[in-house]
Structures are given as structure tokens and as C-alpha cells.
Coordinates of C-alpha atoms in Angstrom, one line a residue:
M524 CA -115.1 -84.9 -164.3
Q525 CA -112.7 -87.7 -164.4
A526 CA -109.9 -85.4 -165.3
Q527 CA -110.8 -83.2 -162.3
Q528 CA -110.7 -86.2 -159.9
H529 CA -107.3 -87.2 -161.3
T530 CA -106.0 -83.6 -160.7
I531 CA -107.4 -83.6 -157.1
H532 CA -105.9 -87.0 -156.5
S533 CA -102.5 -85.8 -157.7
L534 CA -102.7 -82.7 -155.5
L535 CA -103.6 -84.9 -152.5
L536 CA -100.6 -87.0 -153.2
R537 CA -98.4 -84.0 -153.4
V538 CA -99.8 -82.7 -150.1
D539 CA -99.1 -86.1 -148.5
A540 CA -95.5 -85.9 -150.0
L541 CA -95.1 -82.4 -148.6
D542 CA -96.4 -83.5 -145.2
D543 CA -93.9 -86.4 -145.2
A544 CA -91.1 -84.1 -146.3
K545 CA -92.1 -81.7 -143.5
L546 CA -92.1 -84.5 -140.9
Q547 CA -88.6 -85.6 -142.2
A548 CA -87.4 -82.0 -142.0
E549 CA -88.7 -81.6 -138.4
E550 CA -87.1 -84.9 -137.5
I551 CA -83.8 -83.7 -139.0
Y552 CA -84.1 -80.4 -137.0
I553 CA -84.8 -82.4 -133.8
R554 CA -81.8 -84.6 -134.5
K555 CA -79.6 -81.5 -135.2
D556 CA -80.8 -79.9 -131.9
E557 CA -80.0 -83.2 -130.1
W558 CA -76.5 -83.3 -131.7
R559 CA -75.9 -79.7 -130.7
R560 CA -77.0 -80.4 -127.2
L561 CA -74.8 -83.5 -126.9
Y562 CA -71.8 -81.7 -128.5
R563 CA -72.3 -78.8 -126.0
E564 CA -72.4 -81.2 -123.1
D565 CA -69.3 -83.0 -124.4
C566 CA -67.5 -79.6 -124.7
L567 CA -68.6 -78.6 -121.2
Q568 CA -67.5 -81.9 -119.8
Y569 CA -64.1 -81.6 -121.4
V570 CA -63.6 -78.1 -120.2
S571 CA -64.7 -79.1 -116.7
S572 CA -62.3 -82.0 -116.7
K573 CA -59.5 -79.6 -117.5
S574 CA -60.5 -76.7 -115.3
H575 CA -61.1 -78.6 -112.1
R576 CA -57.4 -79.0 -111.9
L577 CA -57.1 -75.2 -111.8
T578 CA -59.6 -74.6 -109.0
G579 CA -56.9 -74.2 -106.3
V580 CA -54.9 -71.8 -108.5
E581 CA -58.0 -69.8 -109.4
Q582 CA -59.0 -69.5 -105.8
T583 CA -55.5 -68.3 -104.8
L584 CA -55.5 -65.8 -107.7
S585 CA -58.8 -64.4 -106.7
Q586 CA -57.5 -64.0 -103.1
V587 CA -54.4 -62.3 -104.4
G588 CA -56.6 -60.0 -106.5
A589 CA -58.7 -59.1 -103.5
L590 CA -55.7 -58.4 -101.3
R591 CA -54.2 -56.3 -104.1
E592 CA -57.3 -54.1 -104.3
R593 CA -57.2 -53.6 -100.5
V594 CA -53.5 -52.8 -100.5
E595 CA -54.1 -50.2 -103.3
D596 CA -56.9 -48.6 -101.2
L597 CA -54.6 -48.5 -98.2
E598 CA -51.9 -46.9 -100.2
D599 CA -54.3 -44.3 -101.4
F600 CA -55.5 -43.7 -97.9
R601 CA -52.0 -43.4 -96.6
D602 CA -50.9 -41.0 -99.3
N603 CA -54.1 -39.0 -100.0
G604 CA -56.2 -39.5 -96.9
R605 CA -59.0 -41.3 -98.8
A606 CA -60.0 -44.7 -99.9
Q607 CA -62.8 -45.9 -102.1
N608 CA -63.6 -49.2 -100.6
L609 CA -62.6 -48.7 -96.9
G610 CA -65.1 -47.6 -94.3
A611 CA -64.8 -46.7 -90.7
G612 CA -63.4 -49.4 -88.5
Q613 CA -61.7 -51.2 -91.4
F614 CA -58.2 -50.7 -89.8
D615 CA -57.1 -53.1 -87.1
S616 CA -54.8 -50.4 -85.5
S617 CA -53.3 -47.7 -87.7
P618 CA -53.4 -47.5 -91.5
E619 CA -49.7 -48.0 -91.6
T620 CA -49.9 -51.2 -89.6
S621 CA -52.8 -52.5 -91.7
F622 CA -51.0 -51.6 -94.8
E623 CA -47.8 -53.5 -93.9
T624 CA -49.8 -56.5 -92.6
L625 CA -51.7 -56.7 -95.9
K626 CA -48.6 -56.4 -97.9
A627 CA -47.1 -59.3 -96.0
D628 CA -50.2 -61.3 -96.6
L629 CA -50.1 -60.5 -100.3
V630 CA -46.4 -61.6 -100.5
L631 CA -47.2 -64.8 -98.6
M632 CA -50.1 -65.6 -100.9
E633 CA -48.1 -65.0 -104.0
N634 CA -45.3 -67.2 -102.7
R635 CA -47.8 -70.0 -102.0
L636 CA -49.0 -69.7 -105.5
G637 CA -45.5 -70.0 -106.8
A638 CA -46.5 -69.1 -110.3
E639 CA -43.9 -67.6 -112.6
S640 CA -44.2 -67.2 -116.4
I641 CA -41.3 -68.8 -118.2
T642 CA -41.1 -68.5 -122.0
F643 CA -39.4 -71.0 -124.4
G644 CA -39.8 -69.6 -127.9
D645 CA -43.5 -69.4 -128.5
I646 CA -44.3 -71.6 -125.5
T647 CA -45.1 -70.0 -122.2
L648 CA -45.5 -71.9 -118.9
S649 CA -47.4 -69.7 -116.5
S650 CA -47.9 -72.1 -113.6
C651 CA -47.8 -75.8 -112.7
A652 CA -51.4 -76.1 -113.7
D653 CA -50.7 -74.5 -117.0
T654 CA -47.9 -77.0 -117.5
L655 CA -50.2 -79.8 -116.7
L656 CA -52.6 -78.7 -119.4
F657 CA -49.8 -78.3 -121.9
I658 CA -48.3 -81.8 -121.4
T659 CA -51.8 -83.3 -121.4
D660 CA -52.4 -82.0 -124.9
A661 CA -48.8 -82.3 -126.1
M662 CA -47.7 -85.7 -124.8
A663 CA -49.2 -89.2 -125.4
P664 CA -49.7 -91.3 -122.2
D665 CA -47.1 -93.8 -123.4
I666 CA -44.4 -91.2 -123.6
M667 CA -45.5 -89.1 -120.5
S668 CA -42.2 -88.4 -118.9
Y669 CA -39.9 -85.6 -117.7
S670 CA -36.8 -87.5 -118.8
Y671 CA -36.8 -85.5 -122.1
N672 CA -36.5 -82.1 -120.3
Y673 CA -33.4 -80.6 -118.8
D674 CA -32.1 -77.8 -116.7
L675 CA -28.4 -77.3 -115.8
M676 CA -28.5 -79.7 -112.8
A677 CA -30.3 -82.4 -114.7
L678 CA -27.9 -82.0 -117.6
L679 CA -24.8 -82.3 -115.3
D680 CA -26.2 -85.2 -113.3
A681 CA -26.8 -87.0 -116.6
V682 CA -23.0 -87.0 -117.1
V683 CA -21.6 -90.3 -116.0
D684 CA -19.2 -90.0 -113.1
P685 CA -15.8 -91.0 -114.5
N686 CA -15.0 -92.8 -111.2
K687 CA -18.2 -94.9 -111.4
G688 CA -17.8 -98.5 -112.6
F689 CA -19.9 -100.4 -115.1
D690 CA -21.4 -102.6 -112.4
Q691 CA -22.6 -99.5 -110.5
Q692 CA -24.4 -98.3 -113.7
I693 CA -26.1 -101.7 -114.1
K694 CA -27.2 -101.6 -110.4
E695 CA -28.7 -98.1 -110.8
E696 CA -30.6 -99.2 -114.0
F697 CA -32.1 -102.1 -112.0
E698 CA -33.1 -99.8 -109.1
A699 CA -34.8 -97.4 -111.6
K700 CA -36.9 -100.2 -113.1
R701 CA -37.8 -101.5 -109.7
A702 CA -39.0 -98.0 -108.7
E703 CA -41.2 -98.0 -111.9
Y704 CA -39.4 -95.0 -113.5
T705 CA -39.8 -95.0 -117.2
S706 CA -36.1 -94.9 -117.7
V707 CA -32.7 -94.5 -115.9
R708 CA -32.7 -90.9 -117.2
E709 CA -36.0 -90.2 -115.4
A710 CA -34.6 -91.7 -112.2
T711 CA -31.4 -89.6 -112.5
T712 CA -33.5 -86.4 -113.0
S713 CA -35.6 -87.3 -109.9
A714 CA -32.5 -87.9 -107.8
S715 CA -31.0 -84.6 -109.0
F716 CA -33.8 -82.6 -107.2
S717 CA -32.3 -83.7 -103.9
H718 CA -28.7 -82.8 -104.8
I719 CA -27.1 -79.6 -103.6
A720 CA -24.4 -79.7 -106.3
P721 CA -23.9 -82.0 -109.4
L722 CA -22.6 -85.4 -108.4
V723 CA -19.9 -85.3 -111.1
L724 CA -18.3 -82.3 -109.3
G725 CA -18.3 -84.4 -106.1
G726 CA -21.6 -83.1 -104.6
A727 CA -23.0 -85.1 -101.7
K728 CA -25.9 -87.4 -102.5
N729 CA -27.6 -86.6 -99.2
S730 CA -29.6 -83.3 -99.5
H731 CA -28.8 -82.5 -95.8
S732 CA -25.1 -82.8 -96.2
H733 CA -24.2 -79.2 -96.7
G734 CA -20.8 -79.0 -95.0
S735 CA -17.9 -77.2 -96.6
M736 CA -17.0 -76.5 -100.2
D737 CA -14.8 -79.6 -100.1
R738 CA -17.9 -81.7 -99.4
M739 CA -19.9 -80.0 -102.2
F740 CA -17.1 -80.0 -104.8
G741 CA -14.9 -82.9 -103.6
A742 CA -13.9 -83.8 -107.1
V743 CA -12.4 -80.4 -107.8
K744 CA -10.9 -79.3 -104.4
N745 CA -7.9 -78.0 -106.2
R746 CA -7.5 -75.9 -109.4
S747 CA -5.5 -78.7 -110.9
D748 CA -8.4 -81.1 -110.4
W749 CA -10.5 -78.9 -112.6
S750 CA -8.0 -77.9 -115.2
S751 CA -4.3 -78.2 -115.7
Q752 CA -1.7 -78.4 -118.4
G753 CA -3.4 -75.6 -120.3
G754 CA -6.8 -77.4 -120.1
T755 CA -5.6 -80.7 -121.6
L756 CA -6.1 -82.4 -118.2
G757 CA -8.7 -82.2 -115.6
L758 CA -12.5 -82.6 -115.0
K759 CA -13.3 -79.6 -117.2
R760 CA -12.1 -81.2 -120.3
Y761 CA -14.0 -84.4 -119.5
L762 CA -17.2 -82.4 -118.7
D763 CA -17.0 -80.3 -121.9
A764 CA -16.9 -83.5 -124.0
E765 CA -19.6 -85.3 -122.0
V766 CA -22.0 -82.4 -121.9
S767 CA -21.8 -82.3 -125.7
N768 CA -22.4 -86.1 -125.9
V769 CA -25.3 -86.0 -123.5
S770 CA -26.9 -83.1 -125.3
K771 CA -26.6 -84.8 -128.7
G772 CA -28.1 -88.0 -127.3
A773 CA -30.9 -86.1 -125.6
S774 CA -31.7 -84.1 -128.8
Q775 CA -31.9 -87.3 -130.8
A776 CA -34.3 -88.9 -128.2
I777 CA -36.5 -85.8 -128.4
Q778 CA -36.6 -86.0 -132.2
H779 CA -37.3 -89.7 -132.2
D780 CA -39.8 -90.0 -129.3
L781 CA -41.6 -86.6 -129.1
K782 CA -41.7 -85.0 -132.5
G783 CA -43.6 -87.8 -134.1
Y784 CA -46.5 -87.2 -131.7
N785 CA -46.5 -83.4 -131.1
N786 CA -44.1 -80.8 -132.3
R787 CA -44.8 -78.5 -129.3
A788 CA -43.7 -81.1 -126.7
A789 CA -40.5 -81.6 -128.8
A790 CA -40.0 -77.8 -129.1
L791 CA -40.2 -77.3 -125.4
A792 CA -37.8 -80.1 -124.6
Q793 CA -35.3 -78.9 -127.2
A794 CA -35.5 -75.3 -126.0
M795 CA -34.9 -76.4 -122.3
L796 CA -32.0 -78.5 -123.4
A797 CA -30.5 -75.6 -125.4
D798 CA -30.9 -73.3 -122.3
A799 CA -29.2 -75.8 -120.1
K800 CA -26.3 -76.4 -122.5
E801 CA -25.8 -72.6 -123.0
C802 CA -25.8 -72.0 -119.3
Y803 CA -23.1 -74.7 -118.8
Y804 CA -20.8 -73.1 -121.3
S805 CA -21.4 -69.6 -119.9
F806 CA -20.8 -70.9 -116.4
V807 CA -17.5 -72.5 -117.5
T808 CA -16.4 -69.4 -119.5
W809 CA -17.1 -67.2 -116.5
T810 CA -15.2 -69.5 -114.1
E811 CA -12.1 -69.4 -116.3
S812 CA -12.1 -65.7 -116.9
F813 CA -12.9 -64.8 -113.3
Y814 CA -10.2 -67.1 -112.0
M815 CA -7.6 -65.3 -114.2
E816 CA -9.0 -62.0 -113.1
I817 CA -8.5 -62.9 -109.4
K818 CA -5.1 -64.2 -110.1
D819 CA -4.1 -60.8 -111.6
I820 CA -4.6 -59.3 -108.2
S821 CA -1.3 -59.1 -106.4
E822 CA -0.6 -61.4 -103.5
V823 CA -3.6 -63.7 -104.3
T824 CA -2.5 -67.3 -104.2
E825 CA -3.8 -70.0 -106.5
K826 CA -5.4 -71.7 -103.5
E827 CA -7.2 -68.5 -102.4
A828 CA -8.4 -67.7 -106.0
W829 CA -9.8 -71.2 -106.4
S830 CA -11.4 -71.2 -103.0
L831 CA -13.3 -68.0 -104.0
I832 CA -14.4 -69.7 -107.2
L833 CA -15.8 -72.7 -105.2
E834 CA -17.6 -70.3 -102.8
C835 CA -19.2 -68.6 -105.8
W836 CA -20.2 -72.0 -107.2
G837 CA -21.7 -72.9 -103.9
A838 CA -23.8 -69.8 -103.9
F839 CA -25.0 -70.4 -107.5
F840 CA -26.0 -74.1 -107.0
G841 CA -27.5 -73.2 -103.6
E842 CA -29.9 -70.8 -105.3
L843 CA -30.8 -73.4 -107.8
R844 CA -31.4 -75.8 -105.0
K845 CA -33.9 -73.4 -103.4
V846 CA -36.0 -73.6 -106.6
R847 CA -35.5 -77.3 -107.4
G848 CA -35.7 -78.6 -103.9
V849 CA -39.5 -78.5 -103.8
A850 CA -39.5 -81.4 -106.2
A851 CA -37.3 -83.6 -103.9
N852 CA -40.3 -85.1 -102.2
Q853 CA -42.1 -85.6 -105.5
S854 CA -39.1 -87.7 -106.6
R855 CA -40.0 -90.3 -103.9
L856 CA -43.5 -90.8 -105.3
Q857 CA -43.7 -93.9 -107.4
A858 CA -46.4 -93.1 -110.0
G859 CA -45.9 -96.4 -111.8
Q860 CA -48.6 -97.0 -114.4
N861 CA -51.2 -94.6 -112.9
V862 CA -51.7 -92.1 -115.7
N863 CA -53.1 -89.3 -113.6
L864 CA -50.3 -89.5 -111.0
R865 CA -47.6 -89.8 -113.7
T866 CA -49.1 -86.7 -115.6
Q867 CA -49.2 -84.6 -112.4
K868 CA -45.6 -85.6 -111.4
T869 CA -44.4 -84.9 -115.0
A870 CA -46.0 -81.5 -115.0
F871 CA -44.6 -80.6 -111.5
N872 CA -41.1 -81.6 -112.4
I873 CA -41.0 -79.9 -115.8
Y874 CA -42.4 -76.7 -114.3
T875 CA -39.8 -76.9 -111.5
M876 CA -37.0 -77.2 -114.1
A877 CA -38.5 -74.4 -116.1
K878 CA -38.3 -72.1 -113.0
A879 CA -34.7 -73.2 -112.4
T880 CA -34.0 -72.3 -116.1
K881 CA -35.4 -68.8 -115.5
L882 CA -33.0 -68.4 -112.5
Q883 CA -30.1 -69.7 -114.7
R884 CA -30.9 -67.0 -117.2
E885 CA -30.7 -64.4 -114.6
F886 CA -27.2 -65.5 -113.5
K887 CA -26.0 -65.8 -117.1
D888 CA -27.4 -62.3 -118.1
A889 CA -25.6 -60.9 -115.0
E890 CA -22.4 -62.6 -116.1
F891 CA -22.6 -64.5 -112.8
K892 CA -20.3 -62.3 -110.8
N893 CA -22.7 -59.3 -111.1
H894 CA -25.6 -61.3 -109.8
P895 CA -26.5 -60.1 -106.2
V896 CA -26.0 -63.6 -104.8
I897 CA -22.5 -64.0 -106.1
A898 CA -21.6 -60.4 -105.7
T899 CA -22.3 -60.7 -102.0
V900 CA -19.9 -63.7 -101.8
I901 CA -17.2 -61.8 -103.6
N902 CA -17.6 -58.7 -101.4
Y903 CA -17.6 -60.7 -98.2
H904 CA -14.4 -62.5 -99.3
L905 CA -12.7 -59.2 -100.1
F906 CA -13.6 -57.7 -96.8
Q907 CA -12.5 -60.9 -94.9
Y908 CA -9.2 -61.4 -96.7
R909 CA -8.2 -58.3 -98.6
V910 CA -9.2 -55.4 -96.4
P911 CA -6.7 -54.5 -93.6
S912 CA -8.0 -55.2 -90.1
S913 CA -7.3 -51.6 -89.2
V914 CA -10.4 -50.6 -91.2
F915 CA -12.6 -52.3 -88.6
A916 CA -10.7 -50.9 -85.6

């Protein structure tokens, strides 16, 4: 009897232990569910904090998509006399008028969006919002700056004007710090967005001072200013050396400041720098070869040949200005220590330079003179100066 009571007591203890274990297990499950819930909420909050910046872009994209569907229906109606999603009374006047109106609306909407995909190695920037997300993940707040990124204009404006004195450089450095730029380099890049042509070529600082080629390229009005004595003298020789020096210094800064934090930020900056440097040397090579090509034409003087070169330069930098000019107003915003404003400004300026890089590639791939913009300048010049007036009689 005593043995049975002992056995029953042992079983009761085991049951109590099992109950305790069950309660502990249930508590663990409850905690796990709570952890899952909190983790899910954190994830949603993080995604929301990122995606709210894209709301405007998403709305524009959805509007573009809706317009596209309507244009496709109108095309089908125009070509085949049928449309899936168009009922009676859908046309304002005629199908042709509605079709052209919607096409114009679609172009306008896509221009407002301003989104272009630009690829640098395995990095693709699809929009300003996409760039914002990229730099938020790739750059620490204390190194949040567009001073590490270059396009051709930023690279050339980073070259010190040989006619500028040391006191002027000190003054500009002081002004940059007072305006709360992170560096003189950042201030220089900001200023470059308002320039029509690189300052080192004599470009006017005032973005409204278009004027003649002499005003845009005052430092190289004559061929001898650019290159003489077989290339041993002139601004070209100075620029070749300085572009190389600036590129080396920029590459070292990228390695030192960016790569230690995130390789992707460094990879993007290095790729943009390489693009800018390659474009410069392609631009200079084309300038020299095209100048000699023009000179080979009989009766063309050195002055006329160089004048045509400067006109082509003006067309090239004018196209870059169309892309880069949108950041001119941004350059006047003083983000200071405000992290959100600084991040937005950095993303906007980097994406603007990326779009300029895409345009530079188009000119380089077309060997400059075959690009429609420059080809138009050349053809106009030939008709104006080389074609006899009797042709137009």
C-alpha cells in the first residue's frame, strides 16, 4: 500500500512537472508570436519609411501606364476599327485627334517623370527615387555627399583655372564653408550645374550669359590658345595633365572615404569618374582629328576651322546644360546638417550627373560629329560658308 502511494505521488509530481513544462512551452510560443509580430511591424515600418519617398513616382508611373493602355486602344481603333476598352462617346472629336492628344499627354507625363535607367557596371539608377534609396543604403550620414561623383562638367570644373591666384582659392574655400557645403569640391560641383561651359575654357559663370562662342570659350578663342608648337604649348597640354591629376586625387578620396563603408558607393563613384575621364579624352581626340579633317578641305582657313570646332563645342555643352541645368536651383539650397535634406540633395545631384553621363556616352559612341546635334551644326556651317549662293537663287 505504501509503495502504491509512493508511485502515485511520483506520477503526480511528473504530471505537475509536465504541466509546468507545458506552461513554459506556451509562454515561449506566445513570446515567439510576439517577436514575430514585432519583427513584422518593424519590417513594415522600414518599408513604409522607404516607399513613401516613391509615392509621387508610383502615381506618375500608374498614370503613364493608364495613358499607354488608352493610346494602344486608340491605335487599334484607328488601324482596325475596334478597341477593347473604348465605348461610344469616348472620343472628344475624332479618333485621330484623341489619339494625338493622348500621345502628347503621355510624352508630357513621361517628361515630368524624368526617369531614365543608367547603368554603371552592376549598378543601375532608374530614377531619382531609386538613387535616393541607393545612397541611403550605401553611404553613411557623415560621408553623405555628391563630391565623390563626377560627370564631364564636374571633372573639368574641378581643374583649377591657371589664371586664378592662390588668394582666390582661399576665398572660395571660405565661401564654401560658410555655405555649409561639406567641401570645396562639393561647392564646385554645385556651381558647375549653372555653368554653360567649363570655366577653365573661359565659360561665363552667369548661367544666363549665353552670348557668342568667344564668351563661352574665351580662354581658347584662337587655335593657338588651345594648342600650338606641336601640342607643347596651349591649354590642351595643361588640361591633359590636370585632368589626370584630378582623377587620381578623386580616385584616392573614393578609396579612402567610401570603400571602407560600402563597396557599392565606391564602385558607383569610380565608374562615374572613369566615364567622365574617358569622355574627356574622347572629346579631345575628336577635336584634334576633326580640326585636321576640316583643314584638309581646300580654302578653309585656320580661323574658320577653329570657329567650327567652337560651334560644335557649344552644341555639345549646350546639350549637357539641358540635362544638368535642372540641378542649378538645387545648388542654392543649403542643406547644412539636416540629414534628410542633404540626402535628397545628394541623390538629386548624383542622378542628374548620371543622366549627363548617359548623354556623354551617346556623343562618344557617335564619335561626336555623327551625333545629330553636332551634325546639324556642321551641315549648317557648310551650307552657310561652303555652298555657293547660286544654289539658293
